[in-house]
Amino acid sequence: MKMTTALIKSLTILTKPIREAQLSDGHGTQTALVSALQRNLSELQKHISGDEELAEARQLLEEVRRDITWVCSDTDDLTWSFVQECLLLLLCLARHLNRLLEAFHQNPTAPNPATPEAAPPLSPDVLSVAQQKTLGTVLQFVVTLGLCPYLAPGVGVALGLRSAFGAAVEGAVRHDVAPAGEQRLLITTNVLLEVSALSSLATPVFTRHLGDIMAALCQLAYRPKRPEGDGTNSNKGLTVEERKSCKEALHNLLRKVYQPIVIKELLVLQGGPKQASSGSRGGGKALTQAPAWLRRLCGQLLSDRLMQPQGVQAVVRAILEGTGGGDSDWRKCDAVAKILAACPQQSLSAESYYSQVCPQVLELLHFKDKLTAQQFQRVATRAALIMVQERPEFAQRFLLFPLLSPLHHSAEGTGDDLSQDGVQEWELTRCIEDVYKICVVGSSPSEVLLKALADVISTLFSLFCFTKQNVSHLRTSCQEILIWFLSHSEHSVALSQLKHLCGLLGEVSGVRHGFQFSPGSEGGARLTVREPISDEDDALYEKVSGEQWRVQCLVQLLGEMKDSDLPGEFFLLLLQDLTAVAAEQEEVEQEVDTSSMTLLELEQHLLGRVSGHGQRLALLQVLAIMCDGLPYTQLLRKPTQVLGFIVSMLQRACVSLERGTDSPVESQTLSMGMGLVATLLSGAAELTADDYSSMGELLPHLEQISQQHPEPVIQELASDLRATIATHGAYRPKTVPKTATQHTSAQSPAQPAGHSSNSLPARTQSSRVPSRQQDRSQPISHPKHTTDSGATPKVNDIQRTGVIPNYGNSEPSSSKAFSECLLEACDPDVPTRAVALRLLTRSVSDGDKEALQNKDKLLTLFLENLEHEDSFVYLSAIQGLAVLADTFPEQILERLLGEYQTGATVGSPKRERSLETRLKVGEVLMRASRAMGDLAPHYGRPLIGVFLSGTRDEDSSVRASGLSNLGELCQRLNFSLGSMAQELSTCLTALIKTDKEAEVRRAAVHVIALVIRGLSDKTTQVLGDVLLELYRALKWVVRSDPDEVAVLHAQIALEELDDVMKRFIFPQQKLEKRIVVLP
């Protein structure tokens, strides 16, 4: 280490700074520099020759002098003499450290067993901080005096652009003396490369001076022999061997240095733009223009870096590292993307370039670091989109196909080369995420991109349907991709794809036969082999349910496109198809002579008929789900779509007239269409001349109706509507506003007439089919021809229109007669009966006098309707009984308790009720318990007895129902529960430990949770005697019960109890001050 210290000390003497006194004496910077270098050289000679301890260093220095041939002792340039001494000392230091390192590796120091925790021995080539600082100063002098002054103009960054001191250095260097400038540059570069062979010395060399060394090597290896713009005789060309060695050294250096740093330095070496401005922005100095040979060389080297493995990543890191975001970051990302998307001139072929670059561009999308991922995603997205737009033939092969390959492998007809694992979860996840980033985030649609996505859209939609059935993080991404594709595709293509996804153009599953999507372990999806289904019925059920689920998912997808016209256009397209089906139905149903057919022709004929029926059913199914799942504001959001809807209805009516059929559906369709036209023409919306022109499509259909319809009133109305449209409203007969008023009278009072396109209007009086009420012995009055919009429609009108009026704010005079509602509540027609039951319930809740007086009749009616099989009816009856129990708790609850306890009607001949009816009565009691509120302690005691007795029923469903009702009631009893706490605890504990049915044990545990939750802080007071018993029962469930749901309920109850006990033991401290007034 003494040798290392001696050499470093010599370097310190050689680089001693200029004294301030020399600068203040009036001497220039250049003169002061030369005098300081002369003085330091003299002091170094005295130090080396006079100190006897430096004998070993002198010997090493002489040895180095003998080995080299480039030392010029008779030079007249003081700066070069100084550089030579620095280079000699650096070589001595490098050789000495290399010898120490070799000896250290040959004879490693054995660790001391007495102190195994001691640190390992330090490598002898490690320098201290002060030594590294001295070494950095020496390297700076060497580069400044021995390398930069000999670079050609435009090669590297000139010293004058770096600092004011650089101009003084350039003036101090003499180029007219030996050795020549090229030789000096070669010597300095070779010594620096030799020194950097040692790792401890390479770090200070390359971290600060890599660009200067690269510039020197480029000039030495590739500069033309005739210097550009330099007529001096000092710069002569090098030998072929020297130039070849410089080329090898340059390529070795570029290969082993961190690539982003190399790319940065190459970009700097390329220099400024060709049209360099005289003054740079911000007052700084602009880079000079690089020579043409250097620009070509840097372009070639940059292309080589880009074509290497991970070359794209290196280019992106070189340009974007250190950026903090913002507008400049966006501009840089766009610039890098354009560089990556453009094939360089130095590339052998465009195909080889894109085949290597496109996979690397896709890899940029997979980084996890937040900031890096964001920047790389911008670059990759922009580069991919630019490639797709400018080089679609290569982008399709090398970018889009690898991007979508997991979806291609999952699709049908891809061959039989899939393994049993199909497509892995990570492949599908990465594919969906990459497509989302490029398509949705990039948001730059192109024909090639949309076409590539259209090839896998059915597979993507199948994956979306799968994610809708499960919890998956891919659901949102799939949905956004599908919406993006449908929104940016041409309307004809989008509509065709929607029909294809619905199965209207043939059966499609989107997944290869024999495979299916399955849940992945990380919340994604994977493609696996489908287990075969042996039962034909099960296979058929799975197929039908799968098709229906696909249609529902598609309708939900359209529901997300709230600002798009596509749902409405698709709806109108389906209506047109429905009209075409109606027109073709008569031809299809015509008898065909099959006697002359062969067996093959007969089979094809029958298969064609079956296929046609299947397509018609599929069309009706899609229309039904769309009408049920999408609001009319989305289906008909534009006037043109409303007009198309009316045209489709009138077309179907015309088809029906041509066939000579008059079904209620067709009559209602005609009434709806003509009612909507009359509403539009009567001033519901302000119509312009363009609107009247577009309504001209209705004229031929209205003319056909006016001539062929059997009803004179309909003929007259169609003729009047046609005349109004043809004259653009100038001629408006009285029948038009009258029909519009009748059409809007069927709307709900809360719905404005302008929204009439969503509801079905009542048919005109002349075309009504006599209803069942008109045939009964007791006549019911019907309104005659009237234009009073406040008149309330009858039940048959409600049934036809599908609208239930809101009677809550109606006057008593306009409400439905009570006797009529009672009669209709017994009607065999389900909608009529259900509406009547709800109207009776509303009359009781509103306090109608006649309804309250006939509470016994209502009770019997509601109880009888509990046994109805339709859910619309018995749910209405349950709601009516709950309202009655809330209004007359004493009388009604007693009757209901009897029904629930014995299953027979109290006060009437005993007739056993079914189990389902008893459970419905239990539902009524639970709703009544919820509605009791503060009256629960008063009316709840008989209820508890009945519910407790229900826990001993033979049927497990009744036991579970009783426990459920018991929980709802007990959490509202508060302190009234105290006297029954022991009985309740014994019952619940016994059921928890002895009942064999899991649902009963779950209900018992849930009762405890509800009671604790309802009592809250009063739990310790009310349940103090049985709290320990309940706690042990809950712990027993957690430890021993095999049912996971029961264990979960027990854990929830224990958490409730834990919160209660914490508040009891550690009450909340209240900062309050009590003031007591003494007597």
PDB file of N, CA and C in Angstrom, residues 396 400 404 446-456 485 489:
ATOM      1  N   GLN A 396     -49.192  -6.223 -38.884  1.00  0.00           N
ATOM      2  CA  GLN A 396     -50.122  -7.351 -38.791  1.00  0.00           C
ATOM      3  C   GLN A 396     -49.389  -8.638 -38.452  1.00  0.00           C
ATOM      4  N   LEU A 400     -49.584  -7.419 -34.246  1.00  0.00           N
ATOM      5  CA  LEU A 400     -50.965  -7.719 -33.871  1.00  0.00           C
ATOM      6  C   LEU A 400     -51.197  -9.210 -33.676  1.00  0.00           C
ATOM      7  N   LEU A 404     -52.498 -10.877 -30.165  1.00  0.00           N
ATOM      8  CA  LEU A 404     -53.798 -11.549 -30.028  1.00  0.00           C
ATOM      9  C   LEU A 404     -53.682 -13.065 -30.088  1.00  0.00           C
ATOM     10  N   SER A 446     -57.851   2.389 -36.235  1.00  0.00           N
ATOM     11  CA  SER A 446     -57.468   2.281 -37.630  1.00  0.00           C
ATOM     12  C   SER A 446     -58.127   1.039 -38.208  1.00  0.00           C
ATOM     13  N   GLU A 447     -58.182   0.984 -39.515  1.00  0.00           N
ATOM     14  CA  GLU A 447     -58.863  -0.124 -40.170  1.00  0.00           C
ATOM     15  C   GLU A 447     -58.174  -1.450 -39.887  1.00  0.00           C
ATOM     16  N   VAL A 448     -56.843  -1.439 -39.888  1.00  0.00           N
ATOM     17  CA  VAL A 448     -56.095  -2.680 -39.647  1.00  0.00           C
ATOM     18  C   VAL A 448     -56.312  -3.168 -38.220  1.00  0.00           C
ATOM     19  N   LEU A 449     -56.276  -2.254 -37.271  1.00  0.00           N
ATOM     20  CA  LEU A 449     -56.456  -2.634 -35.869  1.00  0.00           C
ATOM     21  C   LEU A 449     -57.866  -3.170 -35.622  1.00  0.00           C
ATOM     22  N   LEU A 450     -58.861  -2.513 -36.178  1.00  0.00           N
ATOM     23  CA  LEU A 450     -60.236  -2.969 -35.993  1.00  0.00           C
ATOM     24  C   LEU A 450     -60.477  -4.312 -36.670  1.00  0.00           C
ATOM     25  N   LYS A 451     -59.846  -4.517 -37.831  1.00  0.00           N
ATOM     26  CA  LYS A 451     -60.012  -5.778 -38.523  1.00  0.00           C
ATOM     27  C   LYS A 451     -59.366  -6.916 -37.745  1.00  0.00           C
ATOM     28  N   ALA A 452     -58.178  -6.658 -37.191  1.00  0.00           N
ATOM     29  CA  ALA A 452     -57.519  -7.688 -36.389  1.00  0.00           C
ATOM     30  C   ALA A 452     -58.328  -8.022 -35.145  1.00  0.00           C
ATOM     31  N   LEU A 453     -58.938  -7.003 -34.545  1.00  0.00           N
ATOM     32  CA  LEU A 453     -59.751  -7.240 -33.349  1.00  0.00           C
ATOM     33  C   LEU A 453     -61.058  -7.935 -33.703  1.00  0.00           C
ATOM     34  N   ALA A 454     -61.573  -7.685 -34.906  1.00  0.00           N
ATOM     35  CA  ALA A 454     -62.820  -8.332 -35.316  1.00  0.00           C
ATOM     36  C   ALA A 454     -62.654  -9.840 -35.460  1.00  0.00           C
ATOM     37  N   ASP A 455     -61.443 -10.293 -35.781  1.00  0.00           N
ATOM     38  CA  ASP A 455     -61.212 -11.730 -35.942  1.00  0.00           C
ATOM     39  C   ASP A 455     -61.340 -12.490 -34.629  1.00  0.00           C
ATOM     40  N   VAL A 456     -61.138 -11.802 -33.500  1.00  0.00           N
ATOM     41  CA  VAL A 456     -61.192 -12.482 -32.193  1.00  0.00           C
ATOM     42  C   VAL A 456     -62.293 -11.906 -31.318  1.00  0.00           C
ATOM     43  N   PHE A 485     -64.411  -1.186 -29.513  1.00  0.00           N
ATOM     44  CA  PHE A 485     -64.514  -1.771 -30.849  1.00  0.00           C
ATOM     45  C   PHE A 485     -65.848  -1.421 -31.494  1.00  0.00           C
ATOM     46  N   SER A 489     -66.007   1.087 -34.850  1.00  0.00           N
ATOM     47  CA  SER A 489     -66.224   0.380 -36.105  1.00  0.00           C
ATOM     48  C   SER A 489     -67.313   1.080 -36.913  1.00  0.00           C
TER      49      SER A 489
END
